[in-house]
CSV table of C-alpha atoms and ligand atoms in Angstrom, one decimal:
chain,number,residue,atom,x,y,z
C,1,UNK,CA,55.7,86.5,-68.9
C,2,UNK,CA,51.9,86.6,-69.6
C,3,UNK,CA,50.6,87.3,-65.8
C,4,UNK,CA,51.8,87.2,-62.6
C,5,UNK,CA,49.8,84.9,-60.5
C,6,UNK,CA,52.5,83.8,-57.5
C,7,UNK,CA,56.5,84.1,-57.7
C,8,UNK,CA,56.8,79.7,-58.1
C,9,UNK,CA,56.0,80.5,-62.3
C,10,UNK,CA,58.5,83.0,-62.4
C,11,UNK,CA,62.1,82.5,-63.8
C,12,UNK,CA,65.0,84.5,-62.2
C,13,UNK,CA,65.6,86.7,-65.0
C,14,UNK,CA,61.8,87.9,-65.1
C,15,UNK,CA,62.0,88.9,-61.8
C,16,UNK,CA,65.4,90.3,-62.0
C,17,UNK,CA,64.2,92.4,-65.2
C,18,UNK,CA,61.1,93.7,-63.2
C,19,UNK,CA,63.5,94.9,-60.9
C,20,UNK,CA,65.5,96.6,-63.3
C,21,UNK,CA,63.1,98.4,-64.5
C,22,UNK,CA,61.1,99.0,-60.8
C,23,UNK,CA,64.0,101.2,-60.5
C,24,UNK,CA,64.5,102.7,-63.6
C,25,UNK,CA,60.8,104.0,-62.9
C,26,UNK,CA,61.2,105.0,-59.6
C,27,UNK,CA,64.5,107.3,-60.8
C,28,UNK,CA,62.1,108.7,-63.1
C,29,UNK,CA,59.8,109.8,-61.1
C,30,UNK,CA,61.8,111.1,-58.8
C,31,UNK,CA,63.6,113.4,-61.6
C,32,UNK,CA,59.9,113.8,-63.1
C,33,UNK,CA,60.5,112.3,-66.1
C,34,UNK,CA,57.0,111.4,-67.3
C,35,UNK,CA,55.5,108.3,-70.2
C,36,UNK,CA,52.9,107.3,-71.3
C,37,UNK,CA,53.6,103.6,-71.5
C,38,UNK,CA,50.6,101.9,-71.3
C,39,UNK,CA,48.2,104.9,-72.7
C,40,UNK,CA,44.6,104.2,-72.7
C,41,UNK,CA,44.9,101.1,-71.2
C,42,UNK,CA,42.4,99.9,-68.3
C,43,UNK,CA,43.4,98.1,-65.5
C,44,UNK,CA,40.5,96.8,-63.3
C,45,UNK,CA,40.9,95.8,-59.6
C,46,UNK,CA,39.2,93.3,-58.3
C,47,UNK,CA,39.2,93.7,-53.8
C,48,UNK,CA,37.6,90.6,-52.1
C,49,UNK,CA,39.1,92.0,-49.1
C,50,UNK,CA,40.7,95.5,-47.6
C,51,UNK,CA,43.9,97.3,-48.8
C,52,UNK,CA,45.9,100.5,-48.6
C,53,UNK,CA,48.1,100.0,-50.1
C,54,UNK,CA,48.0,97.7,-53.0
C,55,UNK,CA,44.8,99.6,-54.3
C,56,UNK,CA,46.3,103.3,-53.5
C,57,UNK,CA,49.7,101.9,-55.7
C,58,UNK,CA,48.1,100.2,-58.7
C,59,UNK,CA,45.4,103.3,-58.7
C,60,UNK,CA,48.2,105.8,-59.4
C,61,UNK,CA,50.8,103.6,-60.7
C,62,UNK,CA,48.5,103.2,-64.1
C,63,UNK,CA,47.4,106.5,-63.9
C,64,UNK,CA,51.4,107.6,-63.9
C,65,UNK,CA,52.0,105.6,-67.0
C,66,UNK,CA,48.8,106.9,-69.1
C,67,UNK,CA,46.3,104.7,-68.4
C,68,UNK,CA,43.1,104.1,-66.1
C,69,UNK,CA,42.0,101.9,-62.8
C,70,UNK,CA,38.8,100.5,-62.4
C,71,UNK,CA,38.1,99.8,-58.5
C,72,UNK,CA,36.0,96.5,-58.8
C,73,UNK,CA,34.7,95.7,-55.1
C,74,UNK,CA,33.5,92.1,-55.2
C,75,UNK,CA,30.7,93.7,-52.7
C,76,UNK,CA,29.4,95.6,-56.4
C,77,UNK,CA,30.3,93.1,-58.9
C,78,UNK,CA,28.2,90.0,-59.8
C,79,UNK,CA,31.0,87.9,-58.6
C,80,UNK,CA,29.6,89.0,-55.2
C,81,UNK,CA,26.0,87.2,-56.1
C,82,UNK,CA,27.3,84.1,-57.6
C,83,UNK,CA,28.8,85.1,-61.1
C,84,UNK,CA,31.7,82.3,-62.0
C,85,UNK,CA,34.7,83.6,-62.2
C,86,UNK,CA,35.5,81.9,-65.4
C,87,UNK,CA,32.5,84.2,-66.9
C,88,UNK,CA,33.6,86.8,-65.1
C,89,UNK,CA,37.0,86.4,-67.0
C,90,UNK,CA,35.9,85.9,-70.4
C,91,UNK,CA,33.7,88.9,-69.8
C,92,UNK,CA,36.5,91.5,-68.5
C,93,UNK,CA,38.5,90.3,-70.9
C,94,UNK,CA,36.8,92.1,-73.6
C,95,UNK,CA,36.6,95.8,-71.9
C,96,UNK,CA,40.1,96.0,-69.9
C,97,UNK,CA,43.6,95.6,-70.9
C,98,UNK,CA,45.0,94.1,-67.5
C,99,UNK,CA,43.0,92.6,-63.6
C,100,UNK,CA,44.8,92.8,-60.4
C,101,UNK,CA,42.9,90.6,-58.0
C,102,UNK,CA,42.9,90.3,-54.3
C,103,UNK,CA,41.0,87.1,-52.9
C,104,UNK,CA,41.2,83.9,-50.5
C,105,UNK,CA,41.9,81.1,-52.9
C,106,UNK,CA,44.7,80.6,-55.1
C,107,UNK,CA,42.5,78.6,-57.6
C,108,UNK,CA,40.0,81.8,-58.1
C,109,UNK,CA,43.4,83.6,-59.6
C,110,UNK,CA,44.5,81.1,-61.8
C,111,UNK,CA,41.1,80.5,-63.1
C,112,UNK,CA,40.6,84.2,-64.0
C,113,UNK,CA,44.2,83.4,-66.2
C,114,UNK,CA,42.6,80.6,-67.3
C,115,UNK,CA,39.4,81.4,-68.8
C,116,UNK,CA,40.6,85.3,-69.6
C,117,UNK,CA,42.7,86.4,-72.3
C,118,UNK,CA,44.1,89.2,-70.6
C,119,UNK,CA,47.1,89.5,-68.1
C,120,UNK,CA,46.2,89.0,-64.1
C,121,UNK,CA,47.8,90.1,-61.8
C,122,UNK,CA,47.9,88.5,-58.2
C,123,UNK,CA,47.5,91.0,-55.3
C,124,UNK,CA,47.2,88.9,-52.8
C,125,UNK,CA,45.9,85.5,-52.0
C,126,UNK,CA,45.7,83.3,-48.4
C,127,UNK,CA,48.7,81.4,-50.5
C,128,UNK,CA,51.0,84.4,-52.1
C,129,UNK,CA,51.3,87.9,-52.4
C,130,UNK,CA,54.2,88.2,-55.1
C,131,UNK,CA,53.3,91.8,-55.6
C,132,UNK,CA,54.6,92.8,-52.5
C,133,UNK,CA,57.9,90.4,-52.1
C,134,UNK,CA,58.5,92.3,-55.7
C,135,UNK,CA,58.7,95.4,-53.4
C,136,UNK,CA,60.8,94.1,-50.9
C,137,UNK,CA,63.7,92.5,-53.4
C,138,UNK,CA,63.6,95.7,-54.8
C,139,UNK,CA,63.8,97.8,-51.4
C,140,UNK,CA,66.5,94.6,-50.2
C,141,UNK,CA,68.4,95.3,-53.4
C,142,UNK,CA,68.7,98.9,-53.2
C,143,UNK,CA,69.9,99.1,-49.3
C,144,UNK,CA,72.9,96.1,-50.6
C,145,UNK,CA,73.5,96.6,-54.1
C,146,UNK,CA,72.4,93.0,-54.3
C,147,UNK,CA,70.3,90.1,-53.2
C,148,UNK,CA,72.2,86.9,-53.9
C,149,UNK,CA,74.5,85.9,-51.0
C,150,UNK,CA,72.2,87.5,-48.4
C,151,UNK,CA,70.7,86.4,-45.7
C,152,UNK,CA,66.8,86.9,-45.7
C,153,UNK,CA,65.1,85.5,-42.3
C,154,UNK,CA,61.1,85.6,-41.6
C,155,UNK,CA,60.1,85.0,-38.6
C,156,UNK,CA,55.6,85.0,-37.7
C,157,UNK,CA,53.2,82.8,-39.4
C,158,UNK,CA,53.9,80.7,-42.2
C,159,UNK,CA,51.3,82.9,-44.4
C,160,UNK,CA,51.3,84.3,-47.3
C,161,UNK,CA,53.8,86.5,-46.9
C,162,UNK,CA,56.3,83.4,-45.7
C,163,UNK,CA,55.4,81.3,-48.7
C,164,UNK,CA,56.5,84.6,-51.7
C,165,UNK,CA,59.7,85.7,-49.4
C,166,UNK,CA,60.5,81.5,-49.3
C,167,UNK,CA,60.3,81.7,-53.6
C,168,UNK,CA,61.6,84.7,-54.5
C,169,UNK,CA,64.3,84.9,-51.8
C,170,UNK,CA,65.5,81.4,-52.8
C,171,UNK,CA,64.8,81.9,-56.9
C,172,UNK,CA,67.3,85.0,-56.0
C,173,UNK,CA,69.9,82.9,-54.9
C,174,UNK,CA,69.2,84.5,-51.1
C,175,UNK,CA,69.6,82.4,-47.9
C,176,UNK,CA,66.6,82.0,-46.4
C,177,UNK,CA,65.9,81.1,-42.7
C,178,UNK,CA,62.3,80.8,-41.5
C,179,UNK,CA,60.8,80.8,-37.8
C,180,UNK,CA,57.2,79.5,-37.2
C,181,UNK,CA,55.6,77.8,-34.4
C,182,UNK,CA,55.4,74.3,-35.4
C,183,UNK,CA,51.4,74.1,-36.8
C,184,UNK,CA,51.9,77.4,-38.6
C,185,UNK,CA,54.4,76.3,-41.4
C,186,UNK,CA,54.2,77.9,-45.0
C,187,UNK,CA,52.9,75.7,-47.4
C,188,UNK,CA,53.9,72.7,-48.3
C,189,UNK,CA,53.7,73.3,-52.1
C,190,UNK,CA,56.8,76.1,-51.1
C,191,UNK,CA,58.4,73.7,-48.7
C,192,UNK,CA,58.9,71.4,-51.6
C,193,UNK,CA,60.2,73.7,-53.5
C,194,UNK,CA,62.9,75.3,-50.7
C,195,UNK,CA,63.9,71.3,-50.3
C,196,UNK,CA,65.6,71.3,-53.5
C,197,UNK,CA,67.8,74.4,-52.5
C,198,UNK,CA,69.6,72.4,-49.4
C,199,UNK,CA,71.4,74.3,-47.1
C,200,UNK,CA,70.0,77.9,-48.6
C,201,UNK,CA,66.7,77.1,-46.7
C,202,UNK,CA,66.5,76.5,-43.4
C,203,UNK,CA,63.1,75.8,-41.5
C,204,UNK,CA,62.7,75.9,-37.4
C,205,UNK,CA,61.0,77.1,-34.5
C,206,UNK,CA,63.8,78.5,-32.8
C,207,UNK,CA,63.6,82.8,-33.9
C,208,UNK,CA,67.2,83.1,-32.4
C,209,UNK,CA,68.1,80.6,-34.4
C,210,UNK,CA,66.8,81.8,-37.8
C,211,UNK,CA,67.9,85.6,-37.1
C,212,UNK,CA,71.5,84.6,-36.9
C,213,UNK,CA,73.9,86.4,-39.3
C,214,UNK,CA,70.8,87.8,-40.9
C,215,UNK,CA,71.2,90.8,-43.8
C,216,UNK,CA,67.5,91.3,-43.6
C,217,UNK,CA,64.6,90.1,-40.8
C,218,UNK,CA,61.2,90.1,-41.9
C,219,UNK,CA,57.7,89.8,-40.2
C,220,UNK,CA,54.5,90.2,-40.7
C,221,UNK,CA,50.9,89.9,-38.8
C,222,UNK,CA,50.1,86.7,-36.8
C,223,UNK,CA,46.1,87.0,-37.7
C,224,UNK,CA,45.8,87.2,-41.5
C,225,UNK,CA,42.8,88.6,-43.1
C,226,UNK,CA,40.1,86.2,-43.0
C,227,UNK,CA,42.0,84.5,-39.9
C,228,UNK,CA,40.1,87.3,-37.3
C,229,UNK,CA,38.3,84.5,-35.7
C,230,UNK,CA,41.3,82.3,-34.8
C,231,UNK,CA,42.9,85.6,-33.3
C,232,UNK,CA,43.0,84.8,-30.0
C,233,UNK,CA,44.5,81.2,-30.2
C,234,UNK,CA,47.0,83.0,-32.9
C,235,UNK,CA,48.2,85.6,-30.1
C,236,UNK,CA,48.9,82.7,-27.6
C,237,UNK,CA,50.9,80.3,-30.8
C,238,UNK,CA,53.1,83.4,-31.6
C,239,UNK,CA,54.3,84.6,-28.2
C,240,UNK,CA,58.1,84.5,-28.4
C,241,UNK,CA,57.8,85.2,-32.7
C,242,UNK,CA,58.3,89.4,-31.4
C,243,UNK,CA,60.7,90.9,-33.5
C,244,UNK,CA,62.3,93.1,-30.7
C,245,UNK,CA,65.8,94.1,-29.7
C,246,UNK,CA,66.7,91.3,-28.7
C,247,UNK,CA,65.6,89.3,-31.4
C,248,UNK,CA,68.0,91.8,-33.8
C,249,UNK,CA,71.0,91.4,-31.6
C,250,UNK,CA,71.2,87.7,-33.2
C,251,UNK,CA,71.5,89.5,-36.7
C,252,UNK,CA,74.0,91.2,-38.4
C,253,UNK,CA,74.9,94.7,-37.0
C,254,UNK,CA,72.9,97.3,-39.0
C,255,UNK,CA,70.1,94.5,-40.2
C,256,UNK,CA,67.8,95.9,-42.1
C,257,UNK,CA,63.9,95.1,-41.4
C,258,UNK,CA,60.8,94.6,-43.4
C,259,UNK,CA,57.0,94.5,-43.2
C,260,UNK,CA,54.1,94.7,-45.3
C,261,UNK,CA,52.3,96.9,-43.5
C,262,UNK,CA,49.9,96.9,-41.7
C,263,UNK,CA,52.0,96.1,-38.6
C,264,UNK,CA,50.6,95.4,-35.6
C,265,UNK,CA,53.0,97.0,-32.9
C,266,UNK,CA,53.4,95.2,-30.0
C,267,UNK,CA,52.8,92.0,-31.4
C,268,UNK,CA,54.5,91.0,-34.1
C,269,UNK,CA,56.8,94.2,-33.9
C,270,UNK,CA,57.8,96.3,-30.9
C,271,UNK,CA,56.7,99.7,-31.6
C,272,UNK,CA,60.5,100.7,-30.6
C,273,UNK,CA,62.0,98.7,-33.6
C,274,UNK,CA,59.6,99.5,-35.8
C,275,UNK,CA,60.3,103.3,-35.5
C,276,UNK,CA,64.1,102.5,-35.7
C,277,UNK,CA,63.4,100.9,-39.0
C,278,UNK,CA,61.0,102.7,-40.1
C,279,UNK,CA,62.5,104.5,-43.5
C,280,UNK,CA,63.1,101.2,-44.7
C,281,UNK,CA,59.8,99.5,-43.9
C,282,UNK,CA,57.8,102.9,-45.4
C,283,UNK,CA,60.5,102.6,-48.5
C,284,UNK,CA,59.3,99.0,-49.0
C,285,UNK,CA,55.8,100.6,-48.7
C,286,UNK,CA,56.8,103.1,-51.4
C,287,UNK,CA,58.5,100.7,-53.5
C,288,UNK,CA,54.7,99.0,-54.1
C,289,UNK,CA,54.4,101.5,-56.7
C,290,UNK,CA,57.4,101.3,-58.9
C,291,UNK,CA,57.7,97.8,-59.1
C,292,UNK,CA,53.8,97.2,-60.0
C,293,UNK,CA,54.2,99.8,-62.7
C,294,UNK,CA,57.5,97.7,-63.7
C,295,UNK,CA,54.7,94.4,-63.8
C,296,UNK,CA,52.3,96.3,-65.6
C,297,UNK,CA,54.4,97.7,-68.1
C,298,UNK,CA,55.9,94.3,-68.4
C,299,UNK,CA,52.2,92.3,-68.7
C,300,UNK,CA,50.2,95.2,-70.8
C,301,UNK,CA,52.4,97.1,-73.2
J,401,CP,N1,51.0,95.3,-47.8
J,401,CP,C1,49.8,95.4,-48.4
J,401,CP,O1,49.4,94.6,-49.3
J,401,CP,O2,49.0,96.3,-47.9
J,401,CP,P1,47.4,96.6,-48.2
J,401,CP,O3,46.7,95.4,-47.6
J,401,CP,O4,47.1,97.9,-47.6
J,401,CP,O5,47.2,96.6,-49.7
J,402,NVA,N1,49.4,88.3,-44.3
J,402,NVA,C1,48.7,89.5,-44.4
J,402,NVA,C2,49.3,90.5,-45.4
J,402,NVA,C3,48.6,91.8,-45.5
J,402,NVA,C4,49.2,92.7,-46.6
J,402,NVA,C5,47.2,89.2,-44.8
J,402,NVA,O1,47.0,88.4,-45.7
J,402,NVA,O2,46.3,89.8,-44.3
């Protein structure tokens, strides 16, 4: 594996071995066991929009395994005033070791793979955010001991989020169910893909429908970053998308759920079911860091 730019390049075993190792970290840490596995080695992150998250994990993830983070706002860098990204690459490549990048487009990620000869990793684009469906196997995983055989429902917008739960769940061997109101679809890249898993993926605008049976019910927010202008029409497309208790009743007893973060309560999520589930969700949160050092360690050693 040379980067990790959206979960569709990624064979099972890679992703099951970042797993692996996502938790053989995290059991270090938690028993203070400290390396230095990627000692003096630069990581520089690249933010073309907010985080918490993703930046405050990566920051201390390197820093946990002997290395550095450069914060690189595109607000600072020349990318900002015009500077291709393929220079940009070829430029970067020379001073750091690894680049996480958070942008819009898909194509700006694969370009920086392209021209650079270092690894990139993807933190999130309007397309993926494999980084954090990494997290959430891993979180999934830990809570059932495994993954394939499971049912994994998302119900929301077909974003982002949808499109890396769609791959990984499915590349997992997970059932996957997905509710979306009908012009909010993932992409149709992913859709293509789930087609040739039959019956595993299921596609519909019914949530009750979707959430039956479910091991695991996912969501996430209805108004994207970069999608705050459309957030009005969004609120109106997504009413009766709530995960809320009676949403859960149509899943397995003792369901677990996940988000992202940040959650929006009372839309997406009532603020009731979110605090029910809330170890879990702030676990997934947690589990940012130990499987991005697992991708590090994996792309930069
Ligand atoms: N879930 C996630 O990526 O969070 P941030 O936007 O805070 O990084
Ligand atoms: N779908 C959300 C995820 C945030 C982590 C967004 O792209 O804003």
């Amino acid at each position: 594996m040379k980067h990790l730019l959206k979960l569709l390049d990624c064979k099972q075993e890679e992703i099951t071995a970042i797993l692996d190792l996502a938790d053989q970290l995290k059991y270090e840490r938690k028993h203070n066991i400290t390396h230095r596995l990627l000692e003096g080695k630069s990581i520089g992150l690249i933010f073309q929009k907010s985080s918490t998250r993703t930046r405050v994990s990566f920051e201390t993830g390197i820093f946990q395994l002997g290395g550095q983070a450069l914060f690189l706002s595109s607000r600072d860098l020349q990318i900002g005033r015009g500077e291709p990204v393929q220079d940009t690459a070829r430029v970067l490549s020379r001073y750091l070791d690894g680049i996480m990048i958070r942008t819009y487009e898909q194509k700006e990620v694969e370009d920086l793979a392209r021209y650079g000869r270092i690894p990139i990793i993807n933190g999130l684009t309007d397309f993926c955010h494999p980084c954090q469906v990494l997290a959430d196997l891993m979180t999934i995983r830990e809570k059932y001991g495994v993954l394939n055989g499971l049912k994994l429902c998302y119900i929301g917008d077909g974003n982002n989020m949808a499109n890396s739960l769609i791959v990984g769940g499915l590349k997992m061997d997970m059932n996957v169910s997905v509710a979306t109101p009908e012009g909010y679809r993932p992409d149709k890249t992913v859709l293509n893909f789930a087609s040739e898993y039959g019956e595993a993926f299921t596609l519909t605008d019914d949530p009750m429908k979707a959430a039956e049976n479910a091991d695991i019910v996912v969501t996430d927010t209805w108004a994207s970053m970069g999608q705050e202008e459309e957030k009005t029409v969004r609120m109106k497309a997504f009413q009766g998308y709530q995960l809320n208790d009676k949403l859960m009743a149509a899943a397995k007893p003792g369901a677990m759920v996940q988000h992202c973060l940040p959650a929006y309560r009372g839309q997406e999520i009532t603020d009731k079911l979110f605090e029910e589930h809330a170890d879990e969700i702030f676990e997934e949160a947690e589990n940012r860091l130990h499987a991005q050092k697992a991708v590090m360690v994996t792309l930069m050693k």
